[in-house]
PDB file of C-alpha atoms in Angstrom:
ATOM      1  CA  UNK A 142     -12.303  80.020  -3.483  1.00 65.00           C
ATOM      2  CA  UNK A 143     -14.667  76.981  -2.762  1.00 65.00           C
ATOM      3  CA  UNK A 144     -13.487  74.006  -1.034  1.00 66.00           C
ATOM      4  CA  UNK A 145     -12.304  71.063  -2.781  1.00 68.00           C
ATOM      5  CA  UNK A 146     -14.962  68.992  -3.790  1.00 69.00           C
ATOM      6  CA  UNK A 147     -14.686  65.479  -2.218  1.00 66.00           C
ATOM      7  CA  UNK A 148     -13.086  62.534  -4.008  1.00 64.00           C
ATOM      8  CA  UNK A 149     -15.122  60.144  -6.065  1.00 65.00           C
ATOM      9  CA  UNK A 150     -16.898  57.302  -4.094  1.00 67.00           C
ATOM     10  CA  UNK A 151     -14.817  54.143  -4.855  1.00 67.00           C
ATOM     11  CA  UNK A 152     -16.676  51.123  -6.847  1.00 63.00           C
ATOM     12  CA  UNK A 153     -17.559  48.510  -5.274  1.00 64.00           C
ATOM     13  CA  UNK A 154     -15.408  45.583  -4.628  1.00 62.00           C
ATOM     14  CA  UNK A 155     -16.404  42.456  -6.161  1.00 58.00           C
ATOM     15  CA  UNK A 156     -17.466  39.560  -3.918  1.00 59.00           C
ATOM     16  CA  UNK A 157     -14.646  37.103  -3.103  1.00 58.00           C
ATOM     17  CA  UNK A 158     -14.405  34.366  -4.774  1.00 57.00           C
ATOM     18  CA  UNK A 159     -14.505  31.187  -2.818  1.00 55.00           C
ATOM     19  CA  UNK A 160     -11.446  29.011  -2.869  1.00 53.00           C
ATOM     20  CA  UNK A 161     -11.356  25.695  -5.326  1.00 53.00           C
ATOM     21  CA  UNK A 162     -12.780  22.877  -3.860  1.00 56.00           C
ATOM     22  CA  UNK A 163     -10.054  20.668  -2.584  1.00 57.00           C
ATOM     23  CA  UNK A 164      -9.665  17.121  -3.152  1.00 52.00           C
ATOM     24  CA  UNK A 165     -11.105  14.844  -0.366  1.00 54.00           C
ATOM     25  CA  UNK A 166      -7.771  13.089   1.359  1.00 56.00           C
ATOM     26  CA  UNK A 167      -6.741   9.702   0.673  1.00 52.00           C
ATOM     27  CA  UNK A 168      -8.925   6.692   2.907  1.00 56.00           C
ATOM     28  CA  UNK A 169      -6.068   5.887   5.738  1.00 66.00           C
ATOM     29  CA  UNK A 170      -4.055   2.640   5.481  1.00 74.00           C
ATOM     30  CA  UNK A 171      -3.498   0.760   8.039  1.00 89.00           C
ATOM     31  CA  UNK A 172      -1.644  -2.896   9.102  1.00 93.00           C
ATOM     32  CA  UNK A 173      -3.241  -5.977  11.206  1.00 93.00           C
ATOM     33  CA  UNK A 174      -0.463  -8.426  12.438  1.00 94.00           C
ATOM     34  CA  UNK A 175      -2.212 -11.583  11.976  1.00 94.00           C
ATOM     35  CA  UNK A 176      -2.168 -13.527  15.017  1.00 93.00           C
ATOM     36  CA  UNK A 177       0.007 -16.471  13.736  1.00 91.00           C
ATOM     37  CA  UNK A 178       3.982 -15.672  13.150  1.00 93.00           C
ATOM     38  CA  UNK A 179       4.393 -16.450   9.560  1.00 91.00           C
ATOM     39  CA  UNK A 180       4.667 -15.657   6.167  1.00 90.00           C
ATOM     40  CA  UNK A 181       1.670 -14.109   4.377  1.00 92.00           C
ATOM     41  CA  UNK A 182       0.350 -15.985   1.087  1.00 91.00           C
ATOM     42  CA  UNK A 183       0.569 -14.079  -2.496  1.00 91.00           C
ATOM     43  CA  UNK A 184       2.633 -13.814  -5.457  1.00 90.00           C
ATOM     44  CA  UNK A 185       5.914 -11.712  -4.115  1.00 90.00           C
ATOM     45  CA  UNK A 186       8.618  -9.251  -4.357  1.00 89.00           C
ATOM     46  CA  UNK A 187      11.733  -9.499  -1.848  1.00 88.00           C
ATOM     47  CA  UNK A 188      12.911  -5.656  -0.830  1.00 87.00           C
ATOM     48  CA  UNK A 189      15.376  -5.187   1.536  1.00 86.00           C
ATOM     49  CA  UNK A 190      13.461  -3.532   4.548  1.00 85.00           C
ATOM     50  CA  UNK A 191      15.097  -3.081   8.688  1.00 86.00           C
ATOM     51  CA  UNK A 192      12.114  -3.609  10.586  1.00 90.00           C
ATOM     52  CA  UNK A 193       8.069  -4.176   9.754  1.00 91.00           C
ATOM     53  CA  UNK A 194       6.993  -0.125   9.577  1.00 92.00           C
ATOM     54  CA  UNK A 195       9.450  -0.363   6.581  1.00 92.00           C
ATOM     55  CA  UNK A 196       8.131  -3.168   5.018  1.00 92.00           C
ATOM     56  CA  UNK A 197       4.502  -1.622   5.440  1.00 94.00           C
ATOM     57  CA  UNK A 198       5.977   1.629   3.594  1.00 92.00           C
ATOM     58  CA  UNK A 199       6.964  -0.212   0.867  1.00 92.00           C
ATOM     59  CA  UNK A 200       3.353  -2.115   0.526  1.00 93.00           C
ATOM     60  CA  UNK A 201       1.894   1.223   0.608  1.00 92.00           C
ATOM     61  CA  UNK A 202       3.992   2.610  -2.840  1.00 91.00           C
ATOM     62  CA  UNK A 203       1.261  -0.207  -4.734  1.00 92.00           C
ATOM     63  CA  UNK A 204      -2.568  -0.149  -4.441  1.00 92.00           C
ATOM     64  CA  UNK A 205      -2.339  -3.718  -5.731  1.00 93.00           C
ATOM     65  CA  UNK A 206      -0.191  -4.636  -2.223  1.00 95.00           C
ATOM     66  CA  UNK A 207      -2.479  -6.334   0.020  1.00 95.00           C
ATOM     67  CA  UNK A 208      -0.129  -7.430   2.958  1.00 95.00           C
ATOM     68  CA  UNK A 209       3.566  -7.807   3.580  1.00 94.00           C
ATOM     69  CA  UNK A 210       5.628  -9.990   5.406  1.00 93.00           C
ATOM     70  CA  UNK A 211       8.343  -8.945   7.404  1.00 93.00           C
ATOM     71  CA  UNK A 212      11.519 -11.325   7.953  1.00 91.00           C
ATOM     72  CA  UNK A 213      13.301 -11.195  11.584  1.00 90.00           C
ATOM     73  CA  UNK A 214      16.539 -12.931  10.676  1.00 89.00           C
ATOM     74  CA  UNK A 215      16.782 -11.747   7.256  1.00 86.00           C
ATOM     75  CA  UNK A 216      15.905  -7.957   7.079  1.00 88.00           C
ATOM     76  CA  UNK A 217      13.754  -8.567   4.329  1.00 89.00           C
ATOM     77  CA  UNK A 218      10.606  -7.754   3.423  1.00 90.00           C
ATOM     78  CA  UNK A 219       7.559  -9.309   0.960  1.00 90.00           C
ATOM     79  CA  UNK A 220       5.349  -7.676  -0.713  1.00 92.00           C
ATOM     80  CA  UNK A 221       2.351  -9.931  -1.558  1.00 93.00           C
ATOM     81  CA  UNK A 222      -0.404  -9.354  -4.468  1.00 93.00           C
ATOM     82  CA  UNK A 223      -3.402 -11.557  -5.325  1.00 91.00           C
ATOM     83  CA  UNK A 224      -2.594 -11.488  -8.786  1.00 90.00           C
ATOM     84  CA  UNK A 225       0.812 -12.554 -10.312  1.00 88.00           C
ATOM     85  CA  UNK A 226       0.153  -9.819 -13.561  1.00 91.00           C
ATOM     86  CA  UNK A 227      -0.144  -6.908 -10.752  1.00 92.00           C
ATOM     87  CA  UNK A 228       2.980  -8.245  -8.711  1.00 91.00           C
ATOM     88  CA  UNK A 229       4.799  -8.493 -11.986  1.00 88.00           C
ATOM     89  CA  UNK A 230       3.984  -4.787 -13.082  1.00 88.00           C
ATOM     90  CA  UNK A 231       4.764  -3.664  -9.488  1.00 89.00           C
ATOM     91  CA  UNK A 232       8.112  -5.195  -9.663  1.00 87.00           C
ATOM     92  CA  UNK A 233       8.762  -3.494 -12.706  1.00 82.00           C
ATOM     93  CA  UNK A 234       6.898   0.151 -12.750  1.00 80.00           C
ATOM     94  CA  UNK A 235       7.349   0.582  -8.872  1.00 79.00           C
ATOM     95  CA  UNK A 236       9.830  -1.186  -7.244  1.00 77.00           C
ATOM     96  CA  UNK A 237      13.891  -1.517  -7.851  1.00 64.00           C
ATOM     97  CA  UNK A 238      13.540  -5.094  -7.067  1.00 57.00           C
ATOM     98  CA  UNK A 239      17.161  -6.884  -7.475  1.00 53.00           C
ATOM     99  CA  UNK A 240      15.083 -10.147  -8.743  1.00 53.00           C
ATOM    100  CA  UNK A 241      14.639  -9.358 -12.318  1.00 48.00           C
ATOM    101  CA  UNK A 242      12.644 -11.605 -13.840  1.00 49.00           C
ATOM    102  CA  UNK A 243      12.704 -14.048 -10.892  1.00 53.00           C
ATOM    103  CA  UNK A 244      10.314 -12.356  -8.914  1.00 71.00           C
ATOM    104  CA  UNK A 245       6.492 -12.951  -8.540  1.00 85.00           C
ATOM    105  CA  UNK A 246       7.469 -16.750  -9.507  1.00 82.00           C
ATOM    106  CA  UNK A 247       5.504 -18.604  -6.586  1.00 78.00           C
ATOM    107  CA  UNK A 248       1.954 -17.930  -5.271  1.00 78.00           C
ATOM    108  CA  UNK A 249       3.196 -18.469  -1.338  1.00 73.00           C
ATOM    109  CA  UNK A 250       0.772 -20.374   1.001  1.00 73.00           C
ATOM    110  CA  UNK A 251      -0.797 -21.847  -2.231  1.00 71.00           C
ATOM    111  CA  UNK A 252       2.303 -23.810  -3.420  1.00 60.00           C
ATOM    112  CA  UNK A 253       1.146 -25.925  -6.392  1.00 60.00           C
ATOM    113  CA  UNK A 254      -1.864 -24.416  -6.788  1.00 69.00           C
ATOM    114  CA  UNK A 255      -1.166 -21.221  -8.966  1.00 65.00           C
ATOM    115  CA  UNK A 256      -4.831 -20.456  -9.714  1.00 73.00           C
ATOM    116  CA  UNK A 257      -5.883 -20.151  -6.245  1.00 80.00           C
ATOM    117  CA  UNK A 258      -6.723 -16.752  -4.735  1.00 85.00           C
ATOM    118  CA  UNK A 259      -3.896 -15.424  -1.608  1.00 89.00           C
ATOM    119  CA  UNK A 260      -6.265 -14.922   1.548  1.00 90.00           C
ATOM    120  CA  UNK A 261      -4.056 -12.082   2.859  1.00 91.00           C
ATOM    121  CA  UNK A 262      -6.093 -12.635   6.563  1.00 91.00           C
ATOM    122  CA  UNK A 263      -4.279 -16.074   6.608  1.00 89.00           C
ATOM    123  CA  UNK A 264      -0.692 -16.992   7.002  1.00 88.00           C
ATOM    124  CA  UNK A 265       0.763 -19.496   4.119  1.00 86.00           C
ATOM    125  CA  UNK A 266       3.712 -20.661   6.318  1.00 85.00           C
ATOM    126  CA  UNK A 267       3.998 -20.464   9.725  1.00 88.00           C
ATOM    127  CA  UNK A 268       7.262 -19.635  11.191  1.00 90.00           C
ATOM    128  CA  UNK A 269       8.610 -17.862  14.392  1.00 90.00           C
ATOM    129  CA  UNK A 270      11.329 -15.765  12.138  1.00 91.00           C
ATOM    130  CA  UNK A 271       8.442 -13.909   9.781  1.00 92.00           C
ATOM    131  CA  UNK A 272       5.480 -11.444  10.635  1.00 94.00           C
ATOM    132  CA  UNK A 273       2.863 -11.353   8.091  1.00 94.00           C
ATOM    133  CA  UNK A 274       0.952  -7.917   7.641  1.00 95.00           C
ATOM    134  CA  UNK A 275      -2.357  -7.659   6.153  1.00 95.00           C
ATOM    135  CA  UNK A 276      -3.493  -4.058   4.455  1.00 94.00           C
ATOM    136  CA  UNK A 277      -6.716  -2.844   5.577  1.00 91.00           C
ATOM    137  CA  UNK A 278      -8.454   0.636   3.896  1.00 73.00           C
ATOM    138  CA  UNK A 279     -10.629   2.528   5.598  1.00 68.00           C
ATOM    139  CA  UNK A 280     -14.200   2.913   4.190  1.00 60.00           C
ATOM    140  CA  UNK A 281     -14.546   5.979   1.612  1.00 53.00           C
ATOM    141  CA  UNK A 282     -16.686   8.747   3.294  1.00 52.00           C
ATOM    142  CA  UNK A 283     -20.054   8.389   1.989  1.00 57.00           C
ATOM    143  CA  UNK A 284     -21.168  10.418  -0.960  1.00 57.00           C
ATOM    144  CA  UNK A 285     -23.151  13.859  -0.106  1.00 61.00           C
ATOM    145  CA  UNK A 286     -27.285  13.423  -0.930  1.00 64.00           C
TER     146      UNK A 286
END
């Protein structure tokens, strides 16, 4: 009897398909300890925080935080915002803050001046017992040509 013939050549395989583009990572966040011990200025929420990496944490849960100031004596920390409608929804959508409706009641460092804008790079009460954090993003990457 003849031989066997040989099998059929196999198709060809498809080219791979690449993999989906991922999304570019978040832009780093990072702290600056202003040089003067203090309280930072901004419309605040009080959260219970151990030491100043804790208080940053919390900052970091809102994209409206722009610094945070971290109290030695009290284990406390404050979350600042430039505007008091952003502190207020952060207090409410983001933070269990014990406050209620008490927080986000005084624009700190600009005491009877409500309309004034928080300079985060500037302490609005200087004290030895308080650190005051400012938020710093990094630059986005540049967009491709």
């Amino acid at each position: 009897p003849p031989p066997p013939s040989p099998p059929p050549p196999s198709p060809p395989m498809p080219p791979a398909t690449p993999p989906p583009p991922s999304s570019p990572p978040l832009p780093p966040i990072w702290y600056v300890k202003l040089e003067t011990d203090g309280e930072c200025q901004g419309w605040f929420i009080e959260e219970m925080g151990s030491a100043a990496g804790a208080c940053q944490e919390l900052c970091s849960r809102s994209d409206k935080c722009g610094a945070t100031s971290f109290h030695l004596t009290r284990s406390a920390c404050w979350l600042h915002f430039k505007d008091v409608e952003d502190c207020r929804a952060a207090q409410q959508l983001t933070y269990a803050s014990p406050q209620g409706d008490d927080g986000c009641d005084q624009n700190w460092g600009n005491i009877g001046c409500d309309a004034c804008v928080p300079d985060f790079s500037k302490v609005g009460y200087a004290t030895w017992s308080a650190h005051c954090y400012e938020r710093n993003f990094a630059s986005p990457p540049p967009s491709p040509p």
